[in-house]
Every structure is written in C-alpha cells, then in structure tokens.
Short mmCIF file of C-alpha atoms in Angstrom, two decimals:
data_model
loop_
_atom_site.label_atom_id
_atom_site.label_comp_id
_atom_site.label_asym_id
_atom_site.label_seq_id
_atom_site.Cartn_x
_atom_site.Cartn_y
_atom_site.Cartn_z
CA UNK A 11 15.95 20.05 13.19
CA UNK A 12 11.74 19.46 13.88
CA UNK A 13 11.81 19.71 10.18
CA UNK A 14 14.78 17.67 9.08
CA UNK A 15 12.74 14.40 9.46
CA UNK A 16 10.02 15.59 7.50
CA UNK A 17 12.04 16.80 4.49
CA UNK A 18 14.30 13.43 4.28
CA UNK A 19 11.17 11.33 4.37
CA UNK A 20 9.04 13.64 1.97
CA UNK A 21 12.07 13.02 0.01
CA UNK A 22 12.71 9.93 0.09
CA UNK A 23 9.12 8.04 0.31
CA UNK A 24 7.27 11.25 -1.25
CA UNK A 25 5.34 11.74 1.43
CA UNK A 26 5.56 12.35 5.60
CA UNK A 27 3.85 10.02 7.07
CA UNK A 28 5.51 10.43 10.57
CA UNK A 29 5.28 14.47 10.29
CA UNK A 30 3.07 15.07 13.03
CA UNK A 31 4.74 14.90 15.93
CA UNK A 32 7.43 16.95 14.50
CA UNK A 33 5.10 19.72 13.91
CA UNK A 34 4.14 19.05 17.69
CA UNK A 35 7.07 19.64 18.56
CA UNK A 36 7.66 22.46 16.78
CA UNK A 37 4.75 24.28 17.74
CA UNK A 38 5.81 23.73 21.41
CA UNK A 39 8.99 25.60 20.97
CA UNK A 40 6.62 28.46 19.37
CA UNK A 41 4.59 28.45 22.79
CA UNK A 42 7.34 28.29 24.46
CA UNK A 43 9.18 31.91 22.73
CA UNK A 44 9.44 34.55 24.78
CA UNK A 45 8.06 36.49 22.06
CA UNK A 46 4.37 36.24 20.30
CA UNK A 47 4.92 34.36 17.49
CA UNK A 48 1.28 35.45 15.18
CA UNK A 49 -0.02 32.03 13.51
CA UNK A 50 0.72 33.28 9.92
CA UNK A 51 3.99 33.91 11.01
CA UNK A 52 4.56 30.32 12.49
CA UNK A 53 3.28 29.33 9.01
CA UNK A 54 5.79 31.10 7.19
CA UNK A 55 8.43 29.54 9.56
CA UNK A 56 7.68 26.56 9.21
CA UNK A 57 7.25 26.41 5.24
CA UNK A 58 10.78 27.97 5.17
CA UNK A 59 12.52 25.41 7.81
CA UNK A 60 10.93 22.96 5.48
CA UNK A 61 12.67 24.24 2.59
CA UNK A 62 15.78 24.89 3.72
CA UNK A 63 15.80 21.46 5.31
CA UNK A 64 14.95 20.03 1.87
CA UNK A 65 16.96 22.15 -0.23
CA UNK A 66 20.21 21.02 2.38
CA UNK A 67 19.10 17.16 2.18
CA UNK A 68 19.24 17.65 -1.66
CA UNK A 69 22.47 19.41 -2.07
CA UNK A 70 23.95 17.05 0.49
CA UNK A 71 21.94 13.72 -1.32
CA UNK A 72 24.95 11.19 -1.17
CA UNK A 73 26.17 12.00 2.53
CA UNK A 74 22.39 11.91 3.46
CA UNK A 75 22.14 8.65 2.18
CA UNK A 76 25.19 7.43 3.63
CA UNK A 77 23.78 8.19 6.78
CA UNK A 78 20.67 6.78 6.39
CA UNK A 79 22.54 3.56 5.33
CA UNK A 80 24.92 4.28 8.54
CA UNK A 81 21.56 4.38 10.63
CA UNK A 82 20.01 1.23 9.35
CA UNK A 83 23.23 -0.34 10.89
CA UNK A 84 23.10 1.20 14.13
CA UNK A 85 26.14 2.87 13.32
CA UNK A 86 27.61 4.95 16.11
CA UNK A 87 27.20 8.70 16.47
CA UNK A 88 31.02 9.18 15.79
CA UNK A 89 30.59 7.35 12.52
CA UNK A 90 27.59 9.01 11.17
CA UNK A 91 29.56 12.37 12.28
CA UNK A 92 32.70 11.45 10.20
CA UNK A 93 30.63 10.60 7.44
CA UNK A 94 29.30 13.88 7.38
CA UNK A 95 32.60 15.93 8.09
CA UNK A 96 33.86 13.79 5.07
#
C-alpha cells in the first residue's frame, strides 16, 4: 500500500509530489526483511508495486474516484469500504 498513494496521485495530478515519504517508508520495511534485499532488487520491487498499484487504480477508475470523493467528505471507513465491495 506504500505505493498506492503514489500511483492515485501520479494519476490523477500527473505527478507525485508527496512520494517521498512513501518511498521512506518503503525502504524501511526493506531494512527491516529478514532477508537481504540487493538494491537492484528493491528497484525492481518497487517499479512493479508501482505498476500494479496503477494498473489496479485504473481498472478500478470509478470506485477510486468515489472514494476519493468519499474522502473529501470525511466519509467513514465503513462507507468508503461499501463503496468498494459495491
């Protein structure tokens, strides 16, 4: 989900302004693996979370943007949920 915000805003404002600390965060969680993760390989994670985050946002435009609209309103959590199970 580190990559989720980047994607909808890349999409939606064509750029990311607010991208950073997402990647912080996301290179915390690869410091954090029990496992080695090699910097070209944290690359290559991270281009394809991007994508896949995209590619879902796109495929799933209009309940994306009724969320964002449901978020501008301070909708609830249980509203922004059914409008995604809908």
């Amino acid at each position: 989900t580190a990559l989720a915000g980047l994607a909808g805003e890349a999409l939606k404002y064509g750029s990311a302004e607010g991208a950073q600390a997402d990647l912080m965060q996301l290179d915390a969680v690869f410091r954090r693996s029990e496992e080695f993760i090699k910097s070209g390989d944290q690359q290559d994670i991270t281009r394809w979370g991007a994508l896949t985050a995209s590619n879902l946002l796109k495929t799933n435009e209009a309940k994306y943007e009724k969320v964002v609209d449901a978020f501008s309103r301070q909708a609830s959590v249980e509203e922004c949920i059914e409008i995604l199970e809908s």
